[in-house]
């Protein structure tokens, strides 16, 4: 029984924190990211050390009430960093240290991948995040060993990239997260430059959103909702329930 009830506010929405939440296995990695599909199911990414960590699933799928539906990916994913669910239902897992974005169906069957596995620089070098445009195109923030955002068509065909190390417009110092707005603008959490950069779908710089200390993740709200950024890492798995106004 919790001793206190904690609330957070995102824009105009008030949320109650529920923790712990969901049937997530203990001792098999730490939650590093979550994503939802069109049915409201929650995909929880578990990060494990592939050398000394305990074996376990890389992705745990939870129903909206927290009940575990499935768990998979432990054999395929070496170092899961972030994940996203494509509008067509495919699940994209960023396997950071394996230099690959692995594509699964919603049941955990591998469908393919982007990047050459275990081949740094072909084209990824410790990628961080993946997001999708309104047309189904795919964007990858290649942030740890590179300072680049890659763009692919919905079927995985390369469509170019942009970025280089630095602090000027279109330059990055750890592009750690990427999110595409409903109008097609691409937002990138430029972590060590303490800003979010905004681009056209082709990589033309539009604006800086500054004064954000070490932005870790950028994400959009449901529909045409607000834009949210996380600035610190969290331990464990929290569920935020929106409160009625």
mmCIF file of C-alpha atoms in Angstrom:
data_model
loop_
_atom_site.group_PDB
_atom_site.id
_atom_site.type_symbol
_atom_site.label_atom_id
_atom_site.label_comp_id
_atom_site.label_asym_id
_atom_site.label_seq_id
_atom_site.Cartn_x
_atom_site.Cartn_y
_atom_site.Cartn_z
ATOM 1 C CA UNK A 1 0.000 0.000 0.000
ATOM 2 C CA UNK A 2 1.498 3.302 -1.056
ATOM 3 C CA UNK A 3 2.033 5.897 1.663
ATOM 4 C CA UNK A 4 1.493 8.854 -0.646
ATOM 5 C CA UNK A 5 -0.135 9.558 -3.987
ATOM 6 C CA UNK A 6 2.068 11.403 -6.485
ATOM 7 C CA UNK A 7 0.834 13.498 -9.408
ATOM 8 C CA UNK A 8 2.546 15.000 -12.451
ATOM 9 C CA UNK A 9 1.270 17.533 -14.966
ATOM 10 C CA UNK A 10 2.053 17.506 -18.686
ATOM 11 C CA UNK A 11 0.683 20.659 -20.314
ATOM 12 C CA UNK A 12 -2.995 20.792 -19.261
ATOM 13 C CA UNK A 13 -3.267 17.099 -18.376
ATOM 14 C CA UNK A 14 -2.934 15.877 -14.785
ATOM 15 C CA UNK A 15 -1.679 12.336 -14.184
ATOM 16 C CA UNK A 16 -1.530 10.079 -11.135
ATOM 17 C CA UNK A 17 1.626 7.970 -10.863
ATOM 18 C CA UNK A 18 1.049 4.249 -10.349
ATOM 19 C CA UNK A 19 4.179 2.331 -9.371
ATOM 20 C CA UNK A 20 4.962 -0.495 -9.572
ATOM 21 C CA UNK A 21 2.734 -1.231 -12.561
ATOM 22 C CA UNK A 22 2.489 -4.095 -14.991
ATOM 23 C CA UNK A 23 3.629 -7.696 -14.953
ATOM 24 C CA UNK A 24 7.254 -7.020 -15.857
ATOM 25 C CA UNK A 25 9.737 -9.774 -14.884
ATOM 26 C CA UNK A 26 12.195 -8.841 -12.157
ATOM 27 C CA UNK A 27 15.917 -9.463 -12.481
ATOM 28 C CA UNK A 28 15.899 -9.781 -16.270
ATOM 29 C CA UNK A 29 17.044 -6.309 -17.244
ATOM 30 C CA UNK A 30 15.882 -2.761 -16.580
ATOM 31 C CA UNK A 31 13.130 -0.911 -18.463
ATOM 32 C CA UNK A 32 14.728 1.546 -20.875
ATOM 33 C CA UNK A 33 11.780 2.569 -23.081
ATOM 34 C CA UNK A 34 8.082 1.999 -23.699
ATOM 35 C CA UNK A 35 5.787 2.359 -26.694
ATOM 36 C CA UNK A 36 2.096 1.709 -27.372
ATOM 37 C CA UNK A 37 0.285 0.189 -30.330
ATOM 38 C CA UNK A 38 -3.073 1.196 -31.788
ATOM 39 C CA UNK A 39 -4.902 -1.131 -29.369
ATOM 40 C CA UNK A 40 -3.346 0.484 -26.299
ATOM 41 C CA UNK A 41 -0.986 -2.387 -25.556
ATOM 42 C CA UNK A 42 2.300 -1.342 -23.940
ATOM 43 C CA UNK A 43 5.657 -2.600 -25.227
ATOM 44 C CA UNK A 44 8.316 -2.385 -22.511
ATOM 45 C CA UNK A 45 11.953 -2.548 -23.603
ATOM 46 C CA UNK A 46 14.224 -4.359 -21.138
ATOM 47 C CA UNK A 47 17.934 -3.583 -21.427
ATOM 48 C CA UNK A 48 20.371 -6.328 -20.478
ATOM 49 C CA UNK A 49 24.124 -6.755 -20.443
ATOM 50 C CA UNK A 50 24.755 -9.394 -23.129
ATOM 51 C CA UNK A 51 27.979 -10.526 -21.424
ATOM 52 C CA UNK A 52 27.122 -10.846 -17.743
ATOM 53 C CA UNK A 53 23.398 -10.101 -17.407
ATOM 54 C CA UNK A 54 20.727 -12.679 -16.694
ATOM 55 C CA UNK A 55 18.934 -14.083 -19.720
ATOM 56 C CA UNK A 56 15.420 -12.840 -20.302
ATOM 57 C CA UNK A 57 13.064 -11.235 -22.820
ATOM 58 C CA UNK A 58 14.017 -7.987 -24.534
ATOM 59 C CA UNK A 59 10.400 -6.869 -24.956
ATOM 60 C CA UNK A 60 7.456 -7.448 -22.635
ATOM 61 C CA UNK A 61 3.986 -6.728 -24.011
ATOM 62 C CA UNK A 62 1.343 -5.605 -21.528
ATOM 63 C CA UNK A 63 -2.386 -5.108 -21.929
ATOM 64 C CA UNK A 64 -3.789 -1.685 -20.972
ATOM 65 C CA UNK A 65 -4.542 -3.073 -17.496
ATOM 66 C CA UNK A 66 -0.919 -4.221 -17.021
ATOM 67 C CA UNK A 67 -1.508 -7.924 -17.609
ATOM 68 C CA UNK A 68 1.351 -9.581 -19.480
ATOM 69 C CA UNK A 69 0.374 -10.661 -22.983
ATOM 70 C CA UNK A 70 3.731 -11.802 -24.316
ATOM 71 C CA UNK A 71 7.494 -11.591 -23.825
ATOM 72 C CA UNK A 72 10.033 -12.067 -26.576
ATOM 73 C CA UNK A 73 13.253 -10.916 -28.236
ATOM 74 C CA UNK A 74 15.833 -12.237 -25.786
ATOM 75 C CA UNK A 75 17.566 -14.365 -28.403
ATOM 76 C CA UNK A 76 17.547 -11.682 -31.093
ATOM 77 C CA UNK A 77 18.340 -8.452 -29.210
ATOM 78 C CA UNK A 78 21.812 -7.883 -27.714
ATOM 79 C CA UNK A 79 21.520 -4.356 -26.295
ATOM 80 C CA UNK A 80 18.036 -2.914 -26.603
ATOM 81 C CA UNK A 81 18.105 0.871 -26.216
ATOM 82 C CA UNK A 82 14.747 2.224 -27.449
ATOM 83 C CA UNK A 83 11.786 0.949 -29.431
ATOM 84 C CA UNK A 84 8.815 2.284 -31.404
ATOM 85 C CA UNK A 85 5.677 0.793 -32.934
ATOM 86 C CA UNK A 86 5.116 1.669 -36.593
ATOM 87 C CA UNK A 87 1.595 2.740 -37.632
ATOM 88 C CA UNK A 88 1.301 -0.553 -39.535
ATOM 89 C CA UNK A 89 1.941 -2.513 -36.302
ATOM 90 C CA UNK A 90 5.569 -3.500 -36.819
ATOM 91 C CA UNK A 91 7.811 -3.134 -33.771
ATOM 92 C CA UNK A 92 11.226 -1.514 -34.319
ATOM 93 C CA UNK A 93 13.835 -2.248 -31.634
ATOM 94 C CA UNK A 94 17.074 -0.257 -31.543
ATOM 95 C CA UNK A 95 19.783 -2.846 -30.848
ATOM 96 C CA UNK A 96 22.396 -0.228 -30.047
ATOM 97 C CA UNK A 97 25.684 -2.090 -29.651
ATOM 98 C CA UNK A 98 24.765 -4.547 -32.422
ATOM 99 C CA UNK A 99 24.406 -1.571 -34.845
ATOM 100 C CA UNK A 100 20.968 -2.652 -36.052
ATOM 101 C CA UNK A 101 17.327 -1.657 -35.923
ATOM 102 C CA UNK A 102 15.519 -5.005 -35.690
ATOM 103 C CA UNK A 103 11.990 -5.175 -37.106
ATOM 104 C CA UNK A 104 9.509 -7.564 -35.481
ATOM 105 C CA UNK A 105 5.844 -8.273 -35.946
ATOM 106 C CA UNK A 106 3.654 -7.695 -32.912
ATOM 107 C CA UNK A 107 4.109 -11.337 -31.852
ATOM 108 C CA UNK A 108 7.922 -11.129 -31.775
ATOM 109 C CA UNK A 109 8.728 -12.734 -35.117
ATOM 110 C CA UNK A 110 11.718 -11.110 -36.760
ATOM 111 C CA UNK A 111 10.772 -9.578 -40.114
ATOM 112 C CA UNK A 112 14.046 -7.904 -41.031
ATOM 113 C CA UNK A 113 16.292 -5.054 -40.000
ATOM 114 C CA UNK A 114 18.023 -1.813 -40.888
ATOM 115 C CA UNK A 115 21.824 -1.657 -40.766
ATOM 116 C CA UNK A 116 24.462 -4.375 -40.917
ATOM 117 C CA UNK A 117 24.558 -6.260 -37.651
ATOM 118 C CA UNK A 118 27.832 -5.982 -35.710
ATOM 119 C CA UNK A 119 29.281 -3.743 -38.440
ATOM 120 C CA UNK A 120 29.754 -0.237 -36.972
ATOM 121 C CA UNK A 121 29.417 2.528 -39.524
ATOM 122 C CA UNK A 122 27.371 0.473 -42.005
ATOM 123 C CA UNK A 123 25.535 2.805 -41.589
ATOM 124 C CA UNK A 124 24.895 3.006 -37.832
ATOM 125 C CA UNK A 125 27.408 3.595 -35.052
ATOM 126 C CA UNK A 126 25.582 2.941 -31.746
ATOM 127 C CA UNK A 127 22.122 4.222 -32.785
ATOM 128 C CA UNK A 128 19.758 5.576 -30.156
ATOM 129 C CA UNK A 129 16.148 5.924 -31.321
ATOM 130 C CA UNK A 130 13.711 5.377 -34.185
ATOM 131 C CA UNK A 131 10.526 7.223 -35.198
ATOM 132 C CA UNK A 132 8.083 7.389 -38.108
ATOM 133 C CA UNK A 133 6.704 10.071 -40.399
ATOM 134 C CA UNK A 134 3.047 10.475 -41.399
ATOM 135 C CA UNK A 135 3.852 8.710 -44.687
ATOM 136 C CA UNK A 136 5.392 5.726 -42.872
ATOM 137 C CA UNK A 137 8.987 6.832 -43.477
ATOM 138 C CA UNK A 138 11.548 5.857 -40.841
ATOM 139 C CA UNK A 139 13.995 8.136 -39.015
ATOM 140 C CA UNK A 140 16.912 6.880 -36.909
ATOM 141 C CA UNK A 141 18.849 9.043 -34.439
ATOM 142 C CA UNK A 142 22.402 7.715 -34.751
ATOM 143 C CA UNK A 143 23.679 9.398 -31.665
ATOM 144 C CA UNK A 144 26.432 7.747 -29.655
ATOM 145 C CA UNK A 145 29.154 6.988 -32.175
ATOM 146 C CA UNK A 146 27.874 9.354 -34.860
ATOM 147 C CA UNK A 147 26.072 12.695 -35.090
ATOM 148 C CA UNK A 148 23.594 11.824 -37.814
ATOM 149 C CA UNK A 149 19.873 11.347 -38.477
ATOM 150 C CA UNK A 150 19.091 8.729 -41.141
ATOM 151 C CA UNK A 151 15.914 8.596 -43.206
ATOM 152 C CA UNK A 152 14.429 5.461 -44.814
ATOM 153 C CA UNK A 153 11.257 4.768 -46.744
ATOM 154 C CA UNK A 154 8.578 2.632 -45.091
ATOM 155 C CA UNK A 155 10.047 -0.455 -46.787
ATOM 156 C CA UNK A 156 13.569 0.318 -45.529
ATOM 157 C CA UNK A 157 15.082 1.929 -48.620
ATOM 158 C CA UNK A 158 17.711 4.539 -47.614
ATOM 159 C CA UNK A 159 16.619 8.111 -48.411
ATOM 160 C CA UNK A 160 19.618 10.038 -47.122
ATOM 161 C CA UNK A 161 20.912 11.441 -43.860
ATOM 162 C CA UNK A 162 22.015 14.715 -42.306
ATOM 163 C CA UNK A 163 24.083 16.036 -39.419
ATOM 164 C CA UNK A 164 27.671 16.346 -38.247
ATOM 165 C CA UNK A 165 29.413 16.963 -34.902
ATOM 166 C CA UNK A 166 29.104 20.480 -33.541
ATOM 167 C CA UNK A 167 26.774 22.984 -31.912
ATOM 168 C CA UNK A 168 25.497 24.990 -34.882
ATOM 169 C CA UNK A 169 22.218 24.542 -36.798
ATOM 170 C CA UNK A 170 22.005 20.998 -38.108
ATOM 171 C CA UNK A 171 24.960 19.876 -36.002
ATOM 172 C CA UNK A 172 24.674 17.437 -33.103
ATOM 173 C CA UNK A 173 26.340 16.340 -29.913
ATOM 174 C CA UNK A 174 24.544 13.055 -29.144
ATOM 175 C CA UNK A 175 21.259 13.112 -31.081
ATOM 176 C CA UNK A 176 19.637 10.832 -28.531
ATOM 177 C CA UNK A 177 15.983 10.767 -29.600
ATOM 178 C CA UNK A 178 13.827 11.550 -32.629
ATOM 179 C CA UNK A 179 10.103 12.169 -33.064
ATOM 180 C CA UNK A 180 8.063 13.262 -36.096
ATOM 181 C CA UNK A 181 5.193 15.705 -35.645
ATOM 182 C CA UNK A 182 1.853 15.224 -37.448
ATOM 183 C CA UNK A 183 2.801 17.928 -39.965
ATOM 184 C CA UNK A 184 5.992 16.056 -40.896
ATOM 185 C CA UNK A 185 8.519 18.171 -38.992
ATOM 186 C CA UNK A 186 11.281 16.090 -37.432
ATOM 187 C CA UNK A 187 12.330 16.860 -33.839
ATOM 188 C CA UNK A 188 15.676 15.633 -32.511
ATOM 189 C CA UNK A 189 16.794 15.666 -28.862
ATOM 190 C CA UNK A 190 20.324 17.070 -29.208
ATOM 191 C CA UNK A 191 21.290 15.968 -25.720
ATOM 192 C CA UNK A 192 24.740 17.401 -25.026
ATOM 193 C CA UNK A 193 23.805 20.687 -26.734
ATOM 194 C CA UNK A 194 20.856 21.060 -24.326
ATOM 195 C CA UNK A 195 18.290 21.623 -27.051
ATOM 196 C CA UNK A 196 15.778 20.064 -29.402
ATOM 197 C CA UNK A 197 16.333 20.797 -33.083
ATOM 198 C CA UNK A 198 13.479 20.930 -35.596
ATOM 199 C CA UNK A 199 13.870 19.975 -39.270
ATOM 200 C CA UNK A 200 11.855 19.420 -42.407
ATOM 201 C CA UNK A 201 11.421 15.807 -43.484
ATOM 202 C CA UNK A 202 14.439 16.274 -45.773
ATOM 203 C CA UNK A 203 16.707 17.568 -43.014
ATOM 204 C CA UNK A 204 16.488 21.327 -43.570
ATOM 205 C CA UNK A 205 16.999 23.085 -40.238
ATOM 206 C CA UNK A 206 13.978 25.090 -39.040
ATOM 207 C CA UNK A 207 14.443 25.967 -35.365
ATOM 208 C CA UNK A 208 16.076 25.258 -32.022
ATOM 209 C CA UNK A 209 14.036 24.709 -28.876
ATOM 210 C CA UNK A 210 16.588 25.672 -26.283
ATOM 211 C CA UNK A 211 17.059 25.687 -22.507
ATOM 212 C CA UNK A 212 16.370 21.955 -22.105
ATOM 213 C CA UNK A 213 18.944 20.366 -19.832
ATOM 214 C CA UNK A 214 20.202 17.100 -21.341
ATOM 215 C CA UNK A 215 16.993 16.097 -23.175
ATOM 216 C CA UNK A 216 16.908 12.305 -23.232
ATOM 217 C CA UNK A 217 13.719 11.695 -25.185
ATOM 218 C CA UNK A 218 11.228 13.675 -27.235
ATOM 219 C CA UNK A 219 7.734 12.375 -27.877
ATOM 220 C CA UNK A 220 4.356 13.557 -29.068
ATOM 221 C CA UNK A 221 1.022 13.360 -27.291
ATOM 222 C CA UNK A 222 -1.970 11.443 -28.678
ATOM 223 C CA UNK A 223 -3.460 12.830 -31.880
ATOM 224 C CA UNK A 224 -2.409 16.446 -32.224
ATOM 225 C CA UNK A 225 -1.493 16.695 -28.555
ATOM 226 C CA UNK A 226 1.525 18.356 -26.974
ATOM 227 C CA UNK A 227 5.189 17.556 -27.259
ATOM 228 C CA UNK A 228 6.944 16.072 -24.253
ATOM 229 C CA UNK A 229 10.605 15.727 -23.329
ATOM 230 C CA UNK A 230 12.284 13.728 -20.586
ATOM 231 C CA UNK A 231 15.381 15.259 -19.038
ATOM 232 C CA UNK A 232 16.528 12.536 -16.632
ATOM 233 C CA UNK A 233 16.621 8.768 -16.492
ATOM 234 C CA UNK A 234 14.133 6.883 -14.343
ATOM 235 C CA UNK A 235 14.578 3.569 -12.595
ATOM 236 C CA UNK A 236 11.795 1.033 -12.709
ATOM 237 C CA UNK A 237 8.538 1.265 -14.639
ATOM 238 C CA UNK A 238 5.944 3.902 -13.884
ATOM 239 C CA UNK A 239 2.459 4.189 -15.289
ATOM 240 C CA UNK A 240 0.816 7.621 -15.457
ATOM 241 C CA UNK A 241 -2.976 7.565 -15.361
ATOM 242 C CA UNK A 242 -4.646 10.688 -16.722
ATOM 243 C CA UNK A 243 -7.048 12.284 -14.287
ATOM 244 C CA UNK A 244 -10.457 13.663 -15.216
ATOM 245 C CA UNK A 245 -10.640 17.440 -15.206
#
